[in-house]
PDB file of C-alpha atoms in Angstrom:
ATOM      1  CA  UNK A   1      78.742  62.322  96.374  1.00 80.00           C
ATOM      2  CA  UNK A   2      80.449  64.421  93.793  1.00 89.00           C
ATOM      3  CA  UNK A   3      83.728  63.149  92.610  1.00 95.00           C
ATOM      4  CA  UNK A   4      86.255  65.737  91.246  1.00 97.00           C
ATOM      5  CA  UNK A   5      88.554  65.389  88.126  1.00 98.00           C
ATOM      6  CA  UNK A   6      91.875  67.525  87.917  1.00 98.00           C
ATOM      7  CA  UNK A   7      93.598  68.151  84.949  1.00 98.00           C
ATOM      8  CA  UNK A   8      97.350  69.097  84.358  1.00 98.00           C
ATOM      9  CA  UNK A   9      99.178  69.908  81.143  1.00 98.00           C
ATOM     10  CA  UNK A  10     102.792  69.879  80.147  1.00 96.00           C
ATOM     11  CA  UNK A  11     105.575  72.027  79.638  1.00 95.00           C
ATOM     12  CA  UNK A  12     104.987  75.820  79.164  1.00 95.00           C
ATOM     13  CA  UNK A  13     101.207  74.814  78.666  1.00 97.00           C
ATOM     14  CA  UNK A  14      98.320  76.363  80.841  1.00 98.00           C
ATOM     15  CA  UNK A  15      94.794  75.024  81.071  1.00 98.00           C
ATOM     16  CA  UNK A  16      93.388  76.852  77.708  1.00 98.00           C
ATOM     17  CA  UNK A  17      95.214  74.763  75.897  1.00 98.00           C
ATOM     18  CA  UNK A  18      93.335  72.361  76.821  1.00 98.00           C
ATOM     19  CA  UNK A  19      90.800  73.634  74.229  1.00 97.00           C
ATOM     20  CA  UNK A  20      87.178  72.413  74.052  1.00 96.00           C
ATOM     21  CA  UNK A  21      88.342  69.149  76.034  1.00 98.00           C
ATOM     22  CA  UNK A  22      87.168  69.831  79.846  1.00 98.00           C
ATOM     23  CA  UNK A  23      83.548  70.638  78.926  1.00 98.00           C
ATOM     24  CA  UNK A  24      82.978  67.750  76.743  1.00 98.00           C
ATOM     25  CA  UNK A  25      84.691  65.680  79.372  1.00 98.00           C
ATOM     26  CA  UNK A  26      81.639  67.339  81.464  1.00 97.00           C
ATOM     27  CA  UNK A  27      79.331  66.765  79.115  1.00 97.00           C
ATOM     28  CA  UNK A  28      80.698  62.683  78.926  1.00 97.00           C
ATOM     29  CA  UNK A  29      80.738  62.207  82.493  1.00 97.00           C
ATOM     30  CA  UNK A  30      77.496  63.861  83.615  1.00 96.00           C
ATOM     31  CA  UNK A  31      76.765  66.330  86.612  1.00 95.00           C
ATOM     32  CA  UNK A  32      78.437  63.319  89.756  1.00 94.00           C
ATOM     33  CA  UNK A  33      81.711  65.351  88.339  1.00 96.00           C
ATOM     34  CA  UNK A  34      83.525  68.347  88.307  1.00 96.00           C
ATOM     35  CA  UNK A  35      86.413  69.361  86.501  1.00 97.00           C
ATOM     36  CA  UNK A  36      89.666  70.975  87.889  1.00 98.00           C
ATOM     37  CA  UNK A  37      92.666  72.918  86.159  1.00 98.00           C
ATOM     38  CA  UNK A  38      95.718  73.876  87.446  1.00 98.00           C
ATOM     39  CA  UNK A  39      97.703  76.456  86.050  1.00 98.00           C
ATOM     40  CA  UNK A  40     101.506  76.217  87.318  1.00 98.00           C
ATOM     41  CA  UNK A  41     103.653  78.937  87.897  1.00 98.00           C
ATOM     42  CA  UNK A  42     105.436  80.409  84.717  1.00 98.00           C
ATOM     43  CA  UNK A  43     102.160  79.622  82.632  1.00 98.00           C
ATOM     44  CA  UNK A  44      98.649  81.351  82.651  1.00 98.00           C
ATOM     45  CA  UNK A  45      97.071  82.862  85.116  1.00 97.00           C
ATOM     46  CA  UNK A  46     100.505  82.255  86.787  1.00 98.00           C
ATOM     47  CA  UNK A  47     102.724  83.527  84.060  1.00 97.00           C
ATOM     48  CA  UNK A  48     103.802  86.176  86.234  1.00 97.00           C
ATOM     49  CA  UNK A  49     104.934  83.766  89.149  1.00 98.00           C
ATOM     50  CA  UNK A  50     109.128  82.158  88.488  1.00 98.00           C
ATOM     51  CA  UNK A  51     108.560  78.814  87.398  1.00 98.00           C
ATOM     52  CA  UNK A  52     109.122  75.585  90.309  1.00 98.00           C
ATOM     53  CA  UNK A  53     112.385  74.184  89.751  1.00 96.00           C
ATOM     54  CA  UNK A  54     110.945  70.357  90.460  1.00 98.00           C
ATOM     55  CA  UNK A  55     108.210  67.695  89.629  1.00 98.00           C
ATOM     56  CA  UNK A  56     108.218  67.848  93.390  1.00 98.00           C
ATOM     57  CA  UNK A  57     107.466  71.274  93.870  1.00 98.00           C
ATOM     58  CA  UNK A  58     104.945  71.135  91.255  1.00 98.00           C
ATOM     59  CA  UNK A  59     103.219  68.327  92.946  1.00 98.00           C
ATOM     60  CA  UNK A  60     103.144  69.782  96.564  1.00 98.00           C
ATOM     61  CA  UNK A  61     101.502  73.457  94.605  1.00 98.00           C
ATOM     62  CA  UNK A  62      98.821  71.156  92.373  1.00 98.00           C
ATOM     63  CA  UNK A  63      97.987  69.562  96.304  1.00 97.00           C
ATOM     64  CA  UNK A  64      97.754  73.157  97.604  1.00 97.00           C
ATOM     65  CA  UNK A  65      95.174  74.172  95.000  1.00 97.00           C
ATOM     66  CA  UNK A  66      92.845  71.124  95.597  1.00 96.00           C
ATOM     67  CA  UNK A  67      93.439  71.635  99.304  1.00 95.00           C
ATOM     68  CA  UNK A  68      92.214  75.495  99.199  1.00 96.00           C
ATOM     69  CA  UNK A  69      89.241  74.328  97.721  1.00 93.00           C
ATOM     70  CA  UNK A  70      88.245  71.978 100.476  1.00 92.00           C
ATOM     71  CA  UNK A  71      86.826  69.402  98.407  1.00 88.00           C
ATOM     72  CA  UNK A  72      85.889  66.042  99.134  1.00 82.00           C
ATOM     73  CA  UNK A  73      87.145  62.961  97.993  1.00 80.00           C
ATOM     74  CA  UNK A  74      87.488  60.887  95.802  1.00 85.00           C
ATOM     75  CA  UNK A  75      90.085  62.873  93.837  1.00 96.00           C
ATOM     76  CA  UNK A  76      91.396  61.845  90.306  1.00 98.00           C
ATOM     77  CA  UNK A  77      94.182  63.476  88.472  1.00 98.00           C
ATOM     78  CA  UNK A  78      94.717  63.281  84.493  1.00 98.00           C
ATOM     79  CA  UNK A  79      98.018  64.597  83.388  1.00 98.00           C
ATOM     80  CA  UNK A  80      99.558  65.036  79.799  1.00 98.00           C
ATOM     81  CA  UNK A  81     103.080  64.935  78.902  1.00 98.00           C
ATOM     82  CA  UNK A  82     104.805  66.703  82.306  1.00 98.00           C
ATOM     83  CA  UNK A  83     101.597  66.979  84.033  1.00 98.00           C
ATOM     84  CA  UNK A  84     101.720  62.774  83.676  1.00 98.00           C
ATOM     85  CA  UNK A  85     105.576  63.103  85.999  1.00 98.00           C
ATOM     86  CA  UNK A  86     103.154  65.379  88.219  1.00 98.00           C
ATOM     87  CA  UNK A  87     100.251  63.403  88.301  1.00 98.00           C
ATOM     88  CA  UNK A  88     102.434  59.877  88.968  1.00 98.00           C
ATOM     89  CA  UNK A  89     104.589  61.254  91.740  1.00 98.00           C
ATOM     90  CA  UNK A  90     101.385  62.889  93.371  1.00 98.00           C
ATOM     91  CA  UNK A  91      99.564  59.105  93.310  1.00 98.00           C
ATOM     92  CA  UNK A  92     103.096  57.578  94.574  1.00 98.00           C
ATOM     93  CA  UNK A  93     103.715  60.164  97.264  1.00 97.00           C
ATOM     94  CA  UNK A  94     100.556  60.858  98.554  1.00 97.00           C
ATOM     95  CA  UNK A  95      98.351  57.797  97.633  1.00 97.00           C
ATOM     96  CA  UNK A  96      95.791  58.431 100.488  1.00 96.00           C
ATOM     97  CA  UNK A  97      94.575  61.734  99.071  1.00 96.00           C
ATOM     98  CA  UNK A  98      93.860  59.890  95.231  1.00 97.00           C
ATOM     99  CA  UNK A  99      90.919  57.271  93.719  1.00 97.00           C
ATOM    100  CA  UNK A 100      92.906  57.099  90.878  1.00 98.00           C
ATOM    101  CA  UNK A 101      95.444  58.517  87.996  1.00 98.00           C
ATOM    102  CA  UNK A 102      95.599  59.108  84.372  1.00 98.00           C
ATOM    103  CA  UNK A 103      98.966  59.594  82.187  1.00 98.00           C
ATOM    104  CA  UNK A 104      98.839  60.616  78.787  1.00 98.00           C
ATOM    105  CA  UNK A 105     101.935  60.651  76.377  1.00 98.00           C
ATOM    106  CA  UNK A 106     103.981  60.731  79.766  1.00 98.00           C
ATOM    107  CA  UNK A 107     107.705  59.234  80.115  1.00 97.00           C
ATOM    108  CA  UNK A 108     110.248  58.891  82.868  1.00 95.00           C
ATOM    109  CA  UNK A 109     113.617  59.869  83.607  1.00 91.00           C
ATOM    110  CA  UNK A 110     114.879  56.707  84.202  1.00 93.00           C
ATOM    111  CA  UNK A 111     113.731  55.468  80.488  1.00 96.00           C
ATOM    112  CA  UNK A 112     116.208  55.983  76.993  1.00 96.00           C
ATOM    113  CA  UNK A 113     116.375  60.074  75.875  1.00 93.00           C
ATOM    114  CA  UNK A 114     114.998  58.793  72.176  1.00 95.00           C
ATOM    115  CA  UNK A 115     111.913  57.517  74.041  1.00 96.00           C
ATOM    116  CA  UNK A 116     111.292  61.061  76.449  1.00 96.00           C
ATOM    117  CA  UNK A 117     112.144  63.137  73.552  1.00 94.00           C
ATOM    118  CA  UNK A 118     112.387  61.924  69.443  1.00 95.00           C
ATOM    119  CA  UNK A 119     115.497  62.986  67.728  1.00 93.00           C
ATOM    120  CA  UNK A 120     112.966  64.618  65.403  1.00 91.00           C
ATOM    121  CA  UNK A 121     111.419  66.998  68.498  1.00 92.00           C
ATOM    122  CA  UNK A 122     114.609  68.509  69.246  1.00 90.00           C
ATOM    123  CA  UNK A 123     113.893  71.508  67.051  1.00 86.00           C
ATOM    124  CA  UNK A 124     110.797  72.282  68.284  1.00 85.00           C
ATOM    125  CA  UNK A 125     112.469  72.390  71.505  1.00 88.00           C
ATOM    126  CA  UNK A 126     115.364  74.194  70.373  1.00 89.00           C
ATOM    127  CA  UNK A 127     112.823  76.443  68.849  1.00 83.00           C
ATOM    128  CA  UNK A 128     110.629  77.326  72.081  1.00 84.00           C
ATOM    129  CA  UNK A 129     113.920  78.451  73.335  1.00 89.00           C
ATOM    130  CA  UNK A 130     115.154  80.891  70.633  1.00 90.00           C
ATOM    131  CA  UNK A 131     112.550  81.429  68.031  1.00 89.00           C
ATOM    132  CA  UNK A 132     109.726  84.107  68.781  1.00 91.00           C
ATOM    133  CA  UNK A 133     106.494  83.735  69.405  1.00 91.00           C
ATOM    134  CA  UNK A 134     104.893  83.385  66.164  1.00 92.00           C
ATOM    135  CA  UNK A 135     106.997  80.712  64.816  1.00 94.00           C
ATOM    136  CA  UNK A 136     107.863  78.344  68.118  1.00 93.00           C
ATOM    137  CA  UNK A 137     104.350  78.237  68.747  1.00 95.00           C
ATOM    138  CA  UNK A 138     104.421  77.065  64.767  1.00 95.00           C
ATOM    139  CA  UNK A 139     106.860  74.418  65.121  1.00 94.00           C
ATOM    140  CA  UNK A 140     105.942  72.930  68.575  1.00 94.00           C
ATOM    141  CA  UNK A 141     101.830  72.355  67.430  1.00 96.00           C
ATOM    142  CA  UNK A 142     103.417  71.146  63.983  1.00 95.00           C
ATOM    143  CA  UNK A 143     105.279  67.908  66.220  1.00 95.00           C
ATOM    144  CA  UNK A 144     102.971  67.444  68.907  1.00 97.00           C
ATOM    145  CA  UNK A 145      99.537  67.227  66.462  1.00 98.00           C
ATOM    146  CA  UNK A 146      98.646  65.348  63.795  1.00 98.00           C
ATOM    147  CA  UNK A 147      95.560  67.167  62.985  1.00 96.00           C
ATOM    148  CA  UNK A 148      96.472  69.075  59.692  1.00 96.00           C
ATOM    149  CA  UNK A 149      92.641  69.641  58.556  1.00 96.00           C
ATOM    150  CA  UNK A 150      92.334  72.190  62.037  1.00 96.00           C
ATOM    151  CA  UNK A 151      95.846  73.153  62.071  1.00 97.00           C
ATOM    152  CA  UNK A 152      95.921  76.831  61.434  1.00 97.00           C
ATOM    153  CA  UNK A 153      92.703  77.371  63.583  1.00 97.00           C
ATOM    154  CA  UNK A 154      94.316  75.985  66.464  1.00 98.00           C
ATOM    155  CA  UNK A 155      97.307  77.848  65.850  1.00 98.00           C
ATOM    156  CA  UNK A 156      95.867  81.255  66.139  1.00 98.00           C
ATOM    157  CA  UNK A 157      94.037  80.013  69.259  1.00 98.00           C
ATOM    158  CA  UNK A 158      97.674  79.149  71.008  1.00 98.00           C
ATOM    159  CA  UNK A 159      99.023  82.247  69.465  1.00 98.00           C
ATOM    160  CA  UNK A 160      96.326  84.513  71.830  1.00 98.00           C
ATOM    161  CA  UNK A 161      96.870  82.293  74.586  1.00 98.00           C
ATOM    162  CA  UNK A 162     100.562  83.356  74.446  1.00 96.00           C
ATOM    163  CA  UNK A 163      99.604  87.024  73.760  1.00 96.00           C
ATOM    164  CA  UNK A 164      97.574  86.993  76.884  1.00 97.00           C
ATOM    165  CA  UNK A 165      99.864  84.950  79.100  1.00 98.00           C
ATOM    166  CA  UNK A 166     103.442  84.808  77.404  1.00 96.00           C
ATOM    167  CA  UNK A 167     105.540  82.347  78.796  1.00 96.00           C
ATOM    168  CA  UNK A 168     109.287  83.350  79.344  1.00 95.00           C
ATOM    169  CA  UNK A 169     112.415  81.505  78.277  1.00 93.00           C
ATOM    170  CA  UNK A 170     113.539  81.046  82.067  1.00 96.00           C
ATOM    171  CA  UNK A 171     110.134  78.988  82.515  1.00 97.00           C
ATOM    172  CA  UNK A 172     110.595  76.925  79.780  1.00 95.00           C
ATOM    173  CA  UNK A 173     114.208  75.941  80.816  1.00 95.00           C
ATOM    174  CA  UNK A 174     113.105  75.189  84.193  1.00 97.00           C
ATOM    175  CA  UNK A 175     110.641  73.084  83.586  1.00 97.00           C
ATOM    176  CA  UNK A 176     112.725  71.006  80.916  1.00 95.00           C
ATOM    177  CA  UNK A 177     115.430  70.042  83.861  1.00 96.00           C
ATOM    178  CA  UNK A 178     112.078  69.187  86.445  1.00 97.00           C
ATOM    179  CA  UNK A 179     111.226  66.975  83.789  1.00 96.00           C
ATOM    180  CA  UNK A 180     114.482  65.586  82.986  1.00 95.00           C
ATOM    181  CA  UNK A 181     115.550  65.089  86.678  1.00 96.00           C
ATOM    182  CA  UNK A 182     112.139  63.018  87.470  1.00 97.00           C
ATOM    183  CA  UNK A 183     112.746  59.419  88.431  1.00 96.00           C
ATOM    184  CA  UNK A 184     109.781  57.739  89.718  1.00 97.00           C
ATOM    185  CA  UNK A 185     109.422  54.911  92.638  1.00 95.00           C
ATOM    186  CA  UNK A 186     108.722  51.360  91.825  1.00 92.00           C
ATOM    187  CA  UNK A 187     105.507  50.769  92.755  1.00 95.00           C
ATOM    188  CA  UNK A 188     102.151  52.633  92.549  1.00 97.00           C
ATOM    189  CA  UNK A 189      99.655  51.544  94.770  1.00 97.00           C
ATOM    190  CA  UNK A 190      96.606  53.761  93.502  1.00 98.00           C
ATOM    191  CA  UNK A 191      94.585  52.702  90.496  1.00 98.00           C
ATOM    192  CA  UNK A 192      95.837  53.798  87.270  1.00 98.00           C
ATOM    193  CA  UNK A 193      95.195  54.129  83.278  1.00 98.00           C
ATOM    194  CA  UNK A 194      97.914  55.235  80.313  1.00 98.00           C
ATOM    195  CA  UNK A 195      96.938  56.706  77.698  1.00 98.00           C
ATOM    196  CA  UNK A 196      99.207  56.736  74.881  1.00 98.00           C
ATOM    197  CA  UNK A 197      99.508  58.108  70.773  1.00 98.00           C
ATOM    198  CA  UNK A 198     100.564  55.908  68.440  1.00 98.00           C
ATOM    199  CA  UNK A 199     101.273  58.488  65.788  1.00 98.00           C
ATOM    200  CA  UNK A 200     102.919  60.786  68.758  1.00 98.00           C
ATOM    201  CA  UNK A 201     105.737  62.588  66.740  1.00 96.00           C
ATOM    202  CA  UNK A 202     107.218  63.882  70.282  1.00 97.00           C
ATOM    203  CA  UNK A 203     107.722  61.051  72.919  1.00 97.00           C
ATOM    204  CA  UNK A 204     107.721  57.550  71.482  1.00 97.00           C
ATOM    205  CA  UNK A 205     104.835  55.646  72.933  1.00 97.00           C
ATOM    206  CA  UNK A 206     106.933  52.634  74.186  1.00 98.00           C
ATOM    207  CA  UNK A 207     107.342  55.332  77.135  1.00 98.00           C
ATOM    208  CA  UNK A 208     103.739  55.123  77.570  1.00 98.00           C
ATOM    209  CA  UNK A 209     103.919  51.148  77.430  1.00 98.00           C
ATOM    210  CA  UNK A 210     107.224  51.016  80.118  1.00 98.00           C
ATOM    211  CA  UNK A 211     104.934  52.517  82.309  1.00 98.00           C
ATOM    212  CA  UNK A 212     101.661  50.449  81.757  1.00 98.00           C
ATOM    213  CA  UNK A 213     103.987  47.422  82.042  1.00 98.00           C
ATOM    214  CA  UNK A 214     105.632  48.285  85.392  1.00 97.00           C
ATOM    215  CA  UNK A 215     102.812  49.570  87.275  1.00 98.00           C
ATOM    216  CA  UNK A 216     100.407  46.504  85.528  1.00 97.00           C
ATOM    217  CA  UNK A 217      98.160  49.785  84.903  1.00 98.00           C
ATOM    218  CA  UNK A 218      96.041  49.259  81.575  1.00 98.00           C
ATOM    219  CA  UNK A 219      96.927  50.697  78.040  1.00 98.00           C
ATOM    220  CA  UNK A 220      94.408  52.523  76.009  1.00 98.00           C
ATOM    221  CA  UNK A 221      95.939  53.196  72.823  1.00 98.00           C
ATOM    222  CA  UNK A 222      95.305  56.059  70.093  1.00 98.00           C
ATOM    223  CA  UNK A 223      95.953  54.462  66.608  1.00 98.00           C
ATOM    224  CA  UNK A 224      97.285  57.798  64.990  1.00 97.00           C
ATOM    225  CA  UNK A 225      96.698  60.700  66.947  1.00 98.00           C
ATOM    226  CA  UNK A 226      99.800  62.886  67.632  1.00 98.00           C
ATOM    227  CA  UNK A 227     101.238  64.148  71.098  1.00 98.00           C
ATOM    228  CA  UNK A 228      98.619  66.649  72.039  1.00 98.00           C
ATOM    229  CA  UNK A 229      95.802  63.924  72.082  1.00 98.00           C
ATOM    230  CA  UNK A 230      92.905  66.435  73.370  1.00 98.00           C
ATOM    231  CA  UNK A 231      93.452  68.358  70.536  1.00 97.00           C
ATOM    232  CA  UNK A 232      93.660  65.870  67.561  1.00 98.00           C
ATOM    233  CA  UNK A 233      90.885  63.195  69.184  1.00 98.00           C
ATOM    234  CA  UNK A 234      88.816  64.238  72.175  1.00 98.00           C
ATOM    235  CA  UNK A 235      85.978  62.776  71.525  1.00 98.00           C
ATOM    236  CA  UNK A 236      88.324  59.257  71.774  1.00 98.00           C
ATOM    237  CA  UNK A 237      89.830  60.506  74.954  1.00 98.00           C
ATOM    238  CA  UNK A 238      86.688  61.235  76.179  1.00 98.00           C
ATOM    239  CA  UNK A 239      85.376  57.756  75.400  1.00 98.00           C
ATOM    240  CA  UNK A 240      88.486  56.455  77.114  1.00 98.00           C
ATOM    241  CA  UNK A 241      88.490  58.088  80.325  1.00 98.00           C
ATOM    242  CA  UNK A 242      84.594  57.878  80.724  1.00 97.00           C
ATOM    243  CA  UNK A 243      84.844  53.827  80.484  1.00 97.00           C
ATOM    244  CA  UNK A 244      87.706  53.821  82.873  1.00 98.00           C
ATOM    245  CA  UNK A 245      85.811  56.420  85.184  1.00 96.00           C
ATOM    246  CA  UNK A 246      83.117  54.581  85.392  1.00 88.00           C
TER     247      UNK A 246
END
């Protein structure tokens, strides 16, 4: 039976930036799998669409592309930063229609503001909102990866993701209130793994750990990486998720 894998990034990110990572995630996991990503509206293929004003209402679309597909399950969804909110409230909502759930670098609304967001991320932020293209994109890779020796090639590879699909102010501002307005349930009833950065410049990882701790999900932890793990580490990532997968 083929089991299928869907991937969600974070704010104003579509699934290109996820790089190289989904086909050596393949490649890891072998030909039982297939790979899934979902673009949300505001970013992407979507950039066109108005952004979803709630971790909710980017739950119920995620469901609606996996349901259009008519695929069988089992289902697992891997989300980073946002995409974790999304990928948590689809496993505590709708438990039936997941085997399992990944978060990487996530948080929670109910957790401290220094752990969501480090005093030293705010201008990035503050950047994404006023600064153009060129340099947000400049300052947001610059906190969210720690990989210096690739930097400037992955910059120009966001910078013509944003030339092809530029996202607008309006999406970025509603997607930073879905994420600060998420507050997720107690319990979590389908199997689970966090993934979290040590070195992540962004989100403090003892977000990552709140959530291992209260769900009694597993920690795998990155000793230095930055935010945007796929990028600085994949090969570790994919190491991690394959021996969880498995």
């Amino acid at each position: 039976m083929k089991k299928h894998l869907v991937l969600l990034r974070g704010l104003a990110r579509e699934a290109a930036h996820w790089m190289d990572f989904p086909q050596q995630l393949a490649q890891k996991l072998g030909s039982d799998w297939t790979i899934h990503c979902i673009d949300f509206p505001g970013c992407g293929s979507q950039f066109q669409q108005p952004a979803l004003a709630s971790i909710q209402q980017m739950t119920d679309y995620a469901r609606a592309q996996i349901s259009a597909l008519k695929i069988s399950q089992p289902v697992y969804v891997i989300g980073i930063s946002m995409g974790g909110m999304i990928a948590l409230n689809w496993a505590q909502q709708f438990p039936q229609e997941l085997a399992g759930t990944v978060l990487i670098n996530s948080s929670a609304g109910d957790q401290p503001l220094h752990w969501r967001l480090r005093p030293r991320a705010w201008p990035a932020i503050i950047a994404a909102l006023l600064l153009p293209i060129r340099w947000r994109e400049h300052l947001v890779l610059r906190h969210v990866s720690n990989n210096r020796v690739n930097f400037n090639a992955h910059l120009q590879q966001w910078l013509a993701i944003q030339t092809q699909h530029p996202v607008s102010r309006a999406t970025i501002i509603s997607m930073l209130g879905a994420a600060a307005r998420f507050r997720p349930q107690r319990d979590c009833t389908v199997r689970g793994l966090i993934i979290a950065s040590a070195g992540d410049r962004f989100v403090n990882c003892n977000a990552s750990k709140d959530l291992a701790q209260r769900f009694n999900w597993p920690l795998a932890l990155h000793p230095d990486a930055g935010h945007d793990l796929p990028i600085d580490d994949p090969e570790w990532l994919c190491q991690a998720l394959g021996a969880w997968l498995s």
